[in-house]
Amino acid sequence: MSDNTVFVGNKPVMNYVLAVVTQFNQGAEEVSVKARGKAISRAVDTTEIAMNRFLENVTKSEIITSTEIVDTESGKTNVSSIEITLSKI
Amino acid sequence: MSDNTVFVGNKPVMNYVLAVVTQFNQGAEEVSVKARGKAISRAVDTTEIAMNRFLENVTKSEIITSTEIVDTESGKTNVSSIEITLSKI
């Protein structure tokens, strides 16, 4: 796992875009954007907006989808997750 | 683009899982699962459920995210999209 990880949740997408851009501006070579469940769409939005509007010389180096097992009040449940890694070229 | 494409929208996820599994059972070597906007999360669910519960010897061969420009009543807008390609091993 990258040290520079942005977990995408239910806040407005620009919050996460700003977090990603800030990490690159602070010198990160690589930033991972992670999300689970319904936030997966917002994670894709985050990387698309960050790359199209704010970042230059950054590419999507890896996209992984997986299933995580999460404990809830009503027992264990499966939830899909995504990890999109952005890297400086 | 693969001939065998499943477009994921707002129906229950099992509809799309069934569509993917059916295409493989009918002999497809490769099935692409595509979605836009909020349906992206459901596309990931579709491939995870299909692979974990129904399909053997199938792997995620490619995941692409991109931005598409869509015409709406109020003009053009950007929407994120995903394409997950499943292939027989």
PDB file of C-alpha atoms in Angstrom:
ATOM      1  CA  MET A   1       0.000   0.000   0.000  1.00  0.00           C
ATOM      2  CA  SER A   2       1.217   3.471  -0.827  1.00  0.00           C
ATOM      3  CA  ASP A   3       2.016   5.861   2.007  1.00  0.00           C
ATOM      4  CA  ASN A   4       0.055   8.507   0.149  1.00  0.00           C
ATOM      5  CA  THR A   5      -3.487   7.240   0.236  1.00  0.00           C
ATOM      6  CA  VAL A   6      -6.721   9.189  -0.120  1.00  0.00           C
ATOM      7  CA  PHE A   7      -9.806   7.364   1.138  1.00  0.00           C
ATOM      8  CA  VAL A   8     -12.892   8.537  -0.716  1.00  0.00           C
ATOM      9  CA  GLY A   9     -16.152   8.612   1.242  1.00  0.00           C
ATOM     10  CA  ASN A  10     -19.350  10.630   1.180  1.00  0.00           C
ATOM     11  CA  LYS A  11     -18.011  14.182   1.115  1.00  0.00           C
ATOM     12  CA  PRO A  12     -18.169  16.362  -2.022  1.00  0.00           C
ATOM     13  CA  VAL A  13     -15.792  15.105  -4.695  1.00  0.00           C
ATOM     14  CA  MET A  14     -13.702  18.289  -4.745  1.00  0.00           C
ATOM     15  CA  ASN A  15     -12.546  17.587  -1.184  1.00  0.00           C
ATOM     16  CA  TYR A  16     -10.849  14.431  -2.423  1.00  0.00           C
ATOM     17  CA  VAL A  17      -9.546  16.064  -5.596  1.00  0.00           C
ATOM     18  CA  LEU A  18      -7.896  18.713  -3.433  1.00  0.00           C
ATOM     19  CA  ALA A  19      -6.365  16.045  -1.189  1.00  0.00           C
ATOM     20  CA  VAL A  20      -4.851  14.251  -4.191  1.00  0.00           C
ATOM     21  CA  VAL A  21      -3.530  17.423  -5.797  1.00  0.00           C
ATOM     22  CA  THR A  22      -2.068  18.590  -2.478  1.00  0.00           C
ATOM     23  CA  GLN A  23      -0.149  15.348  -2.043  1.00  0.00           C
ATOM     24  CA  PHE A  24       1.442  15.671  -5.472  1.00  0.00           C
ATOM     25  CA  ASN A  25       2.218  19.339  -4.854  1.00  0.00           C
ATOM     26  CA  GLN A  26       3.968  18.315  -1.645  1.00  0.00           C
ATOM     27  CA  GLY A  27       6.277  16.073  -3.617  1.00  0.00           C
ATOM     28  CA  ALA A  28       4.528  12.695  -3.671  1.00  0.00           C
ATOM     29  CA  GLU A  29       5.570  10.485  -6.584  1.00  0.00           C
ATOM     30  CA  GLU A  30       2.501   8.288  -6.226  1.00  0.00           C
ATOM     31  CA  VAL A  31      -0.965   8.694  -4.706  1.00  0.00           C
ATOM     32  CA  SER A  32      -3.485   5.883  -4.166  1.00  0.00           C
ATOM     33  CA  VAL A  33      -7.190   6.670  -4.227  1.00  0.00           C
ATOM     34  CA  LYS A  34      -9.292   4.064  -2.448  1.00  0.00           C
ATOM     35  CA  ALA A  35     -13.016   3.610  -1.957  1.00  0.00           C
ATOM     36  CA  ARG A  36     -15.597   1.026  -1.049  1.00  0.00           C
ATOM     37  CA  GLY A  37     -19.190   0.420  -2.084  1.00  0.00           C
ATOM     38  CA  LYS A  38     -21.123   3.370  -3.469  1.00  0.00           C
ATOM     39  CA  ALA A  39     -18.126   5.672  -3.025  1.00  0.00           C
ATOM     40  CA  ILE A  40     -16.348   3.794  -5.843  1.00  0.00           C
ATOM     41  CA  SER A  41     -17.973   6.058  -8.443  1.00  0.00           C
ATOM     42  CA  ARG A  42     -16.721   9.096  -6.554  1.00  0.00           C
ATOM     43  CA  ALA A  43     -13.190   7.685  -6.473  1.00  0.00           C
ATOM     44  CA  VAL A  44     -13.244   7.440 -10.275  1.00  0.00           C
ATOM     45  CA  ASP A  45     -14.585  11.004 -10.458  1.00  0.00           C
ATOM     46  CA  THR A  46     -11.777  12.119  -8.129  1.00  0.00           C
ATOM     47  CA  THR A  47      -8.999  10.751 -10.312  1.00  0.00           C
ATOM     48  CA  GLU A  48     -10.616  11.919 -13.565  1.00  0.00           C
ATOM     49  CA  ILE A  49     -11.108  15.484 -12.317  1.00  0.00           C
ATOM     50  CA  ALA A  50      -7.658  15.640 -10.719  1.00  0.00           C
ATOM     51  CA  MET A  51      -5.979  14.445 -13.922  1.00  0.00           C
ATOM     52  CA  ASN A  52      -8.071  16.433 -16.405  1.00  0.00           C
ATOM     53  CA  ARG A  53      -8.109  19.742 -14.570  1.00  0.00           C
ATOM     54  CA  PHE A  54      -5.234  19.949 -12.120  1.00  0.00           C
ATOM     55  CA  LEU A  55      -2.375  17.519 -12.656  1.00  0.00           C
ATOM     56  CA  GLU A  56       0.146  17.352 -15.453  1.00  0.00           C
ATOM     57  CA  ASN A  57       2.558  14.493 -16.076  1.00  0.00           C
ATOM     58  CA  VAL A  58       0.529  12.136 -13.914  1.00  0.00           C
ATOM     59  CA  THR A  59      -0.830   8.823 -15.197  1.00  0.00           C
ATOM     60  CA  LYS A  60      -3.043   6.051 -13.873  1.00  0.00           C
ATOM     61  CA  SER A  61      -0.460   3.385 -13.193  1.00  0.00           C
ATOM     62  CA  GLU A  62      -2.753   0.750 -11.704  1.00  0.00           C
ATOM     63  CA  ILE A  63      -6.432   0.072 -11.083  1.00  0.00           C
ATOM     64  CA  ILE A  64      -7.398  -2.800  -8.804  1.00  0.00           C
ATOM     65  CA  THR A  65     -10.892  -3.909  -7.850  1.00  0.00           C
ATOM     66  CA  SER A  66     -11.516  -6.415  -5.100  1.00  0.00           C
ATOM     67  CA  THR A  67     -13.972  -7.683  -2.537  1.00  0.00           C
ATOM     68  CA  GLU A  68     -13.502  -6.881   1.146  1.00  0.00           C
ATOM     69  CA  ILE A  69     -15.266  -8.529   4.061  1.00  0.00           C
ATOM     70  CA  VAL A  70     -16.667  -5.973   6.464  1.00  0.00           C
ATOM     71  CA  ASP A  71     -18.084  -6.504   9.955  1.00  0.00           C
ATOM     72  CA  THR A  72     -21.480  -4.887  10.452  1.00  0.00           C
ATOM     73  CA  GLU A  73     -24.053  -5.029  13.239  1.00  0.00           C
ATOM     74  CA  SER A  74     -25.869  -7.757  11.341  1.00  0.00           C
ATOM     75  CA  GLY A  75     -22.771  -9.852  10.665  1.00  0.00           C
ATOM     76  CA  LYS A  76     -20.098 -10.009   8.012  1.00  0.00           C
ATOM     77  CA  THR A  77     -20.866  -8.703   4.568  1.00  0.00           C
ATOM     78  CA  ASN A  78     -18.980  -8.391   1.299  1.00  0.00           C
ATOM     79  CA  VAL A  79     -18.271  -4.990  -0.172  1.00  0.00           C
ATOM     80  CA  SER A  80     -16.564  -4.138  -3.443  1.00  0.00           C
ATOM     81  CA  SER A  81     -13.563  -1.846  -3.348  1.00  0.00           C
ATOM     82  CA  ILE A  82     -11.326  -0.026  -5.794  1.00  0.00           C
ATOM     83  CA  GLU A  83      -7.783   1.289  -5.613  1.00  0.00           C
ATOM     84  CA  ILE A  84      -6.605   3.668  -8.338  1.00  0.00           C
ATOM     85  CA  THR A  85      -2.913   4.540  -8.235  1.00  0.00           C
ATOM     86  CA  LEU A  86      -1.754   7.769  -9.835  1.00  0.00           C
ATOM     87  CA  SER A  87       1.962   8.163 -10.567  1.00  0.00           C
ATOM     88  CA  LYS A  88       4.170  10.936 -11.822  1.00  0.00           C
ATOM     89  CA  ILE A  89       5.514  10.192 -15.275  1.00  0.00           C
TER      90      ILE A  89
ATOM     91  CA  MET B   1     -14.460  -2.701 -27.904  1.00  0.00           C
ATOM     92  CA  SER B   2     -15.466  -6.243 -27.219  1.00  0.00           C
ATOM     93  CA  ASP B   3     -18.474  -7.677 -29.012  1.00  0.00           C
ATOM     94  CA  ASN B   4     -19.621  -9.032 -25.683  1.00  0.00           C
ATOM     95  CA  THR B   5     -20.434  -5.958 -23.682  1.00  0.00           C
ATOM     96  CA  VAL B   6     -22.714  -5.619 -20.672  1.00  0.00           C
ATOM     97  CA  PHE B   7     -23.829  -2.054 -19.934  1.00  0.00           C
ATOM     98  CA  VAL B   8     -24.553  -1.641 -16.230  1.00  0.00           C
ATOM     99  CA  GLY B   9     -27.321   0.786 -15.283  1.00  0.00           C
ATOM    100  CA  ASN B  10     -29.842   1.136 -12.490  1.00  0.00           C
ATOM    101  CA  LYS B  11     -31.326  -2.352 -12.377  1.00  0.00           C
ATOM    102  CA  PRO B  12     -30.538  -4.793  -9.548  1.00  0.00           C
ATOM    103  CA  VAL B  13     -26.957  -6.013  -9.722  1.00  0.00           C
ATOM    104  CA  MET B  14     -27.923  -9.665 -10.216  1.00  0.00           C
ATOM    105  CA  ASN B  15     -29.445  -8.804 -13.605  1.00  0.00           C
ATOM    106  CA  TYR B  16     -26.003  -7.790 -14.812  1.00  0.00           C
ATOM    107  CA  VAL B  17     -24.244 -10.701 -13.119  1.00  0.00           C
ATOM    108  CA  LEU B  18     -26.599 -13.045 -14.949  1.00  0.00           C
ATOM    109  CA  ALA B  19     -25.890 -11.292 -18.259  1.00  0.00           C
ATOM    110  CA  VAL B  20     -22.127 -11.693 -17.772  1.00  0.00           C
ATOM    111  CA  VAL B  21     -22.358 -15.337 -16.707  1.00  0.00           C
ATOM    112  CA  THR B  22     -24.690 -16.134 -19.610  1.00  0.00           C
ATOM    113  CA  GLN B  23     -22.249 -14.688 -22.143  1.00  0.00           C
ATOM    114  CA  PHE B  24     -19.421 -16.834 -20.827  1.00  0.00           C
ATOM    115  CA  ASN B  25     -21.675 -19.897 -20.739  1.00  0.00           C
ATOM    116  CA  GLN B  26     -22.536 -19.263 -24.387  1.00  0.00           C
ATOM    117  CA  GLY B  27     -18.869 -19.487 -25.286  1.00  0.00           C
ATOM    118  CA  ALA B  28     -17.561 -15.921 -25.005  1.00  0.00           C
ATOM    119  CA  GLU B  29     -13.820 -15.704 -24.386  1.00  0.00           C
ATOM    120  CA  GLU B  30     -14.077 -12.130 -23.129  1.00  0.00           C
ATOM    121  CA  VAL B  31     -16.838  -9.945 -21.672  1.00  0.00           C
ATOM    122  CA  SER B  32     -16.618  -6.183 -21.109  1.00  0.00           C
ATOM    123  CA  VAL B  33     -18.626  -4.602 -18.315  1.00  0.00           C
ATOM    124  CA  LYS B  34     -19.210  -0.882 -18.812  1.00  0.00           C
ATOM    125  CA  ALA B  35     -20.852   1.793 -16.705  1.00  0.00           C
ATOM    126  CA  ARG B  36     -21.043   5.539 -16.291  1.00  0.00           C
ATOM    127  CA  GLY B  37     -21.504   7.815 -13.306  1.00  0.00           C
ATOM    128  CA  LYS B  38     -23.130   6.329 -10.227  1.00  0.00           C
ATOM    129  CA  ALA B  39     -23.507   2.957 -11.915  1.00  0.00           C
ATOM    130  CA  ILE B  40     -19.719   2.517 -11.775  1.00  0.00           C
ATOM    131  CA  SER B  41     -19.976   1.031  -8.278  1.00  0.00           C
ATOM    132  CA  ARG B  42     -22.528  -1.476  -9.540  1.00  0.00           C
ATOM    133  CA  ALA B  43     -20.225  -2.460 -12.409  1.00  0.00           C
ATOM    134  CA  VAL B  44     -17.513  -3.327  -9.888  1.00  0.00           C
ATOM    135  CA  ASP B  45     -20.073  -5.275  -7.827  1.00  0.00           C
ATOM    136  CA  THR B  46     -21.125  -7.122 -10.994  1.00  0.00           C
ATOM    137  CA  THR B  47     -17.635  -8.336 -11.820  1.00  0.00           C
ATOM    138  CA  GLU B  48     -16.796  -9.182  -8.203  1.00  0.00           C
ATOM    139  CA  ILE B  49     -19.973 -11.229  -7.684  1.00  0.00           C
ATOM    140  CA  ALA B  50     -19.681 -12.934 -11.085  1.00  0.00           C
ATOM    141  CA  MET B  51     -16.072 -13.945 -10.421  1.00  0.00           C
ATOM    142  CA  ASN B  52     -16.441 -14.902  -6.762  1.00  0.00           C
ATOM    143  CA  ARG B  53     -19.675 -16.852  -7.017  1.00  0.00           C
ATOM    144  CA  PHE B  54     -20.250 -18.018 -10.569  1.00  0.00           C
ATOM    145  CA  LEU B  55     -17.228 -18.027 -12.852  1.00  0.00           C
ATOM    146  CA  GLU B  56     -14.135 -20.200 -12.760  1.00  0.00           C
ATOM    147  CA  ASN B  57     -10.987 -19.647 -14.801  1.00  0.00           C
ATOM    148  CA  VAL B  58     -11.944 -16.044 -15.529  1.00  0.00           C
ATOM    149  CA  THR B  59      -9.680 -13.112 -14.681  1.00  0.00           C
ATOM    150  CA  LYS B  60      -9.908  -9.324 -14.850  1.00  0.00           C
ATOM    151  CA  SER B  61      -7.672  -8.653 -17.830  1.00  0.00           C
ATOM    152  CA  GLU B  62      -8.111  -4.883 -18.003  1.00  0.00           C
ATOM    153  CA  ILE B  63      -9.722  -2.026 -16.097  1.00  0.00           C
ATOM    154  CA  ILE B  64      -9.991   1.369 -17.790  1.00  0.00           C
ATOM    155  CA  THR B  65     -11.481   4.528 -16.344  1.00  0.00           C
ATOM    156  CA  SER B  66     -12.128   7.577 -18.476  1.00  0.00           C
ATOM    157  CA  THR B  67     -14.194  10.719 -18.872  1.00  0.00           C
ATOM    158  CA  GLU B  68     -16.977  10.892 -21.439  1.00  0.00           C
ATOM    159  CA  ILE B  69     -18.737  14.007 -22.673  1.00  0.00           C
ATOM    160  CA  VAL B  70     -22.499  13.582 -22.618  1.00  0.00           C
ATOM    161  CA  ASP B  71     -25.186  15.813 -24.114  1.00  0.00           C
ATOM    162  CA  THR B  72     -27.918  16.744 -21.682  1.00  0.00           C
ATOM    163  CA  GLU B  73     -30.846  19.155 -21.839  1.00  0.00           C
ATOM    164  CA  SER B  74     -28.707  21.764 -20.113  1.00  0.00           C
ATOM    165  CA  GLY B  75     -25.686  21.311 -22.386  1.00  0.00           C
ATOM    166  CA  LYS B  76     -22.637  19.097 -22.454  1.00  0.00           C
ATOM    167  CA  THR B  77     -21.377  17.583 -19.239  1.00  0.00           C
ATOM    168  CA  ASN B  78     -18.529  15.314 -18.241  1.00  0.00           C
ATOM    169  CA  VAL B  79     -19.216  11.913 -16.758  1.00  0.00           C
ATOM    170  CA  SER B  80     -16.766   9.312 -15.498  1.00  0.00           C
ATOM    171  CA  SER B  81     -16.898   5.842 -16.957  1.00  0.00           C
ATOM    172  CA  ILE B  82     -15.365   2.448 -16.340  1.00  0.00           C
ATOM    173  CA  GLU B  83     -14.756  -0.595 -18.489  1.00  0.00           C
ATOM    174  CA  ILE B  84     -13.790  -3.852 -16.800  1.00  0.00           C
ATOM    175  CA  THR B  85     -12.807  -6.658 -19.153  1.00  0.00           C
ATOM    176  CA  LEU B  86     -13.126 -10.242 -17.951  1.00  0.00           C
ATOM    177  CA  SER B  87     -11.285 -12.942 -19.889  1.00  0.00           C
ATOM    178  CA  LYS B  88     -11.109 -16.696 -19.781  1.00  0.00           C
ATOM    179  CA  ILE B  89      -7.739 -17.927 -18.584  1.00  0.00           C
TER     180      ILE B  89
END
